[in-house]
JSON list of C-alpha atoms in Angstrom, two decimals:
[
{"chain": "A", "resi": 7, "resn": "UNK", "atom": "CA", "xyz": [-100.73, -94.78, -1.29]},
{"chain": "A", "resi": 8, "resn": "UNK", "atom": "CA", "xyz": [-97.91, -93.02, -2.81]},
{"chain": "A", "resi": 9, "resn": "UNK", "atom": "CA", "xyz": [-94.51, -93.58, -1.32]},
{"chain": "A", "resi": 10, "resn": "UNK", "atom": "CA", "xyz": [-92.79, -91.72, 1.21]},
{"chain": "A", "resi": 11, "resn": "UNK", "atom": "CA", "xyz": [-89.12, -89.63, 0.05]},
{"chain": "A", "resi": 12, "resn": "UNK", "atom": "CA", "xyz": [-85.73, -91.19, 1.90]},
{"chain": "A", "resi": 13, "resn": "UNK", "atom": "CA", "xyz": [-85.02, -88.01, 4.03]},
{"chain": "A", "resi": 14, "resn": "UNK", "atom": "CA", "xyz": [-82.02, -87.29, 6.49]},
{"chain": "A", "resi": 15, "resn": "UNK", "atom": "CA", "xyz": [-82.34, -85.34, 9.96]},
{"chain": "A", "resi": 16, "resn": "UNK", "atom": "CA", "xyz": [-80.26, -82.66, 7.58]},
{"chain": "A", "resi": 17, "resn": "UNK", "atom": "CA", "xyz": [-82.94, -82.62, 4.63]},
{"chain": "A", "resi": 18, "resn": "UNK", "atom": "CA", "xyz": [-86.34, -82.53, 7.01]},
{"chain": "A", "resi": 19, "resn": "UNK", "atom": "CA", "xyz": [-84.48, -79.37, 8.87]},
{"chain": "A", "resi": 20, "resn": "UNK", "atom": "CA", "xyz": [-84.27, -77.53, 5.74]},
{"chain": "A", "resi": 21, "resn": "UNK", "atom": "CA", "xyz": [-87.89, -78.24, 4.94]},
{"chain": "A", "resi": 22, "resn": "UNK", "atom": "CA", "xyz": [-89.01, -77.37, 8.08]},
{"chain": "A", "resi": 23, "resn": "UNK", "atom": "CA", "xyz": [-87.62, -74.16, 7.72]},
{"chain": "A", "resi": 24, "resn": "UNK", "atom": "CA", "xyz": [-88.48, -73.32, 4.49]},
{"chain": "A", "resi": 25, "resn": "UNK", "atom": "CA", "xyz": [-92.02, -73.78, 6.05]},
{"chain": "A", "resi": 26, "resn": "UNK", "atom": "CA", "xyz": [-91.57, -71.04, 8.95]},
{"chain": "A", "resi": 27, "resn": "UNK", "atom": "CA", "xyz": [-90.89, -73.40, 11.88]},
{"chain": "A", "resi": 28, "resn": "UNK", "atom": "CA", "xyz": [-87.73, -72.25, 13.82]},
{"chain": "A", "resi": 29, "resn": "UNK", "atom": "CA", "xyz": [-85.76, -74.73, 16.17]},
{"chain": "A", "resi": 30, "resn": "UNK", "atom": "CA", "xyz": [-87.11, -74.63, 20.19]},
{"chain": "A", "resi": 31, "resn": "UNK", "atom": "CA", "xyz": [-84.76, -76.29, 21.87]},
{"chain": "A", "resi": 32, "resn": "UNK", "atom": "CA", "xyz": [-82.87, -79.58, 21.52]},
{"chain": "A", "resi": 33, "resn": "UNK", "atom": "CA", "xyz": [-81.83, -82.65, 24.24]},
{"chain": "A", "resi": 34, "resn": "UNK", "atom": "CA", "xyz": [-79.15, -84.82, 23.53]},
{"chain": "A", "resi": 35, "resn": "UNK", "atom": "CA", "xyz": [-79.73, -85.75, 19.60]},
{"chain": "A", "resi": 36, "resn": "UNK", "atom": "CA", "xyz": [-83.16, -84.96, 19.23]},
{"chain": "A", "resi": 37, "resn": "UNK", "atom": "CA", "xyz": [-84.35, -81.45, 17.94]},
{"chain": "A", "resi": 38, "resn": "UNK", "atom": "CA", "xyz": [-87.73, -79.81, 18.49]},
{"chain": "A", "resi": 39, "resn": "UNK", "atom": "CA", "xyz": [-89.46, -77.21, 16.17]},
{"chain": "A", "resi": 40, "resn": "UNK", "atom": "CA", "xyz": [-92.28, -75.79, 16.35]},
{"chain": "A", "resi": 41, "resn": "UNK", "atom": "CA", "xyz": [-94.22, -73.34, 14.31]},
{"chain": "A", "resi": 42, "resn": "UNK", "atom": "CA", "xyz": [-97.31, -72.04, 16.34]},
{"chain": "A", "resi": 43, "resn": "UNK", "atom": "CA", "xyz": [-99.16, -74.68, 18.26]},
{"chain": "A", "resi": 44, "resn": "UNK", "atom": "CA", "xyz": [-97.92, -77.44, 16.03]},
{"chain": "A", "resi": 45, "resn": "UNK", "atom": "CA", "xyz": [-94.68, -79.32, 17.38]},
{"chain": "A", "resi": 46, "resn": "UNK", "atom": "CA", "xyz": [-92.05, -81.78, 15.38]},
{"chain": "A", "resi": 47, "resn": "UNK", "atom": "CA", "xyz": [-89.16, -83.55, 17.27]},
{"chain": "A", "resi": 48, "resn": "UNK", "atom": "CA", "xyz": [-86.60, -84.73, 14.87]},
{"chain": "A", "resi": 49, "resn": "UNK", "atom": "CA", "xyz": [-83.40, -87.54, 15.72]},
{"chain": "A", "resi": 50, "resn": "UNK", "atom": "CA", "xyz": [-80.40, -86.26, 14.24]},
{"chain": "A", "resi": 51, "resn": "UNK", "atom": "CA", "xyz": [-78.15, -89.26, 13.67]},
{"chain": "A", "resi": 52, "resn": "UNK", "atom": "CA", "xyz": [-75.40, -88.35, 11.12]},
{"chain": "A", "resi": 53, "resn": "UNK", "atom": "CA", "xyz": [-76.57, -89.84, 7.29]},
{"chain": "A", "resi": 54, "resn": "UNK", "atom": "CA", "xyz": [-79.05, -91.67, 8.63]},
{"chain": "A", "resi": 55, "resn": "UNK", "atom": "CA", "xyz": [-82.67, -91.80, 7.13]},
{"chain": "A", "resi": 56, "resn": "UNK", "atom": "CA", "xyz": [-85.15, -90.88, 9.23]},
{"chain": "A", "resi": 57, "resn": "UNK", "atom": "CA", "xyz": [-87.54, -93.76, 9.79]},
{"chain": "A", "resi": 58, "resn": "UNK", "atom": "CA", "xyz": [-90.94, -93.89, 7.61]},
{"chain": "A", "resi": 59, "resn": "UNK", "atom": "CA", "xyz": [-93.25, -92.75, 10.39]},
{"chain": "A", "resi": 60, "resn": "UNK", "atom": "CA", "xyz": [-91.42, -89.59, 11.11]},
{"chain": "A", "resi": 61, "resn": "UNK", "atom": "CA", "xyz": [-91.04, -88.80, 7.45]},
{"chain": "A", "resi": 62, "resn": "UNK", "atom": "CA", "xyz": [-95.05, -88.73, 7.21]},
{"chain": "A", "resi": 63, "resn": "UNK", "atom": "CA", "xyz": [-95.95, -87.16, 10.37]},
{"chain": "A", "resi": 64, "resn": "UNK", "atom": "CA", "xyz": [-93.26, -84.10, 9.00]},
{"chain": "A", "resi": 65, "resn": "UNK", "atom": "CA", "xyz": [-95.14, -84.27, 6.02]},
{"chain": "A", "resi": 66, "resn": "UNK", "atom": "CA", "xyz": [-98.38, -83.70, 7.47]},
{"chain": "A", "resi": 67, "resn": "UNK", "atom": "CA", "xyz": [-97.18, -80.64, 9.79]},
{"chain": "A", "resi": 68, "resn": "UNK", "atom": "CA", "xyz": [-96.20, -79.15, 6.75]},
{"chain": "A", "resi": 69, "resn": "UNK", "atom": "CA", "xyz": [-99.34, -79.16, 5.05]},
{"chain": "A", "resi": 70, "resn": "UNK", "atom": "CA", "xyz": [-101.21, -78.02, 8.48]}
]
C-alpha cells in the first residue's frame, strides 16, 4: 500500500476546495465540508498534521 502525504488542516482545505466542496459550518476547531451528499469534518490545530486516518478518508471523498 502506498503511503499516505503529511498534510495540515491548512493543506486538506485547499484540496478540498479545489475539488468543489465549500465549508458548512464549523464548532469550536473542527470544520465541516461537504460537497453533495458526501461530508468531511476536518480538526484545525495550527501546524499540526492531520492524523493518518483522516488523511485517507479525505482522500477517498475526493475520488468519490
Amino acid at each position: 500500500m502506498p503511503e499516505l502525504p503529511r498534510l495540515t488542516a491548512k493543506e486538506a482545505e485547499k484540496l478540498l476546495f479545489q475539488h468543489g466542496f465549500v465549508l458548512n459550518r464549523q464548532k469550536g476547531s473542527h470544520k465541516i465540508y461537504s460537497k453533495g451528499n458526501i461530508r468531511q469534518v476536518l480538526p484545525h490545530h495550527s501546524g499540526e498534521i492531520l492524523h493518518p486516518k483522516i488523511v485517507k478518508e479525505l482522500l477517498e471523498n475526493i475520488k468519490k
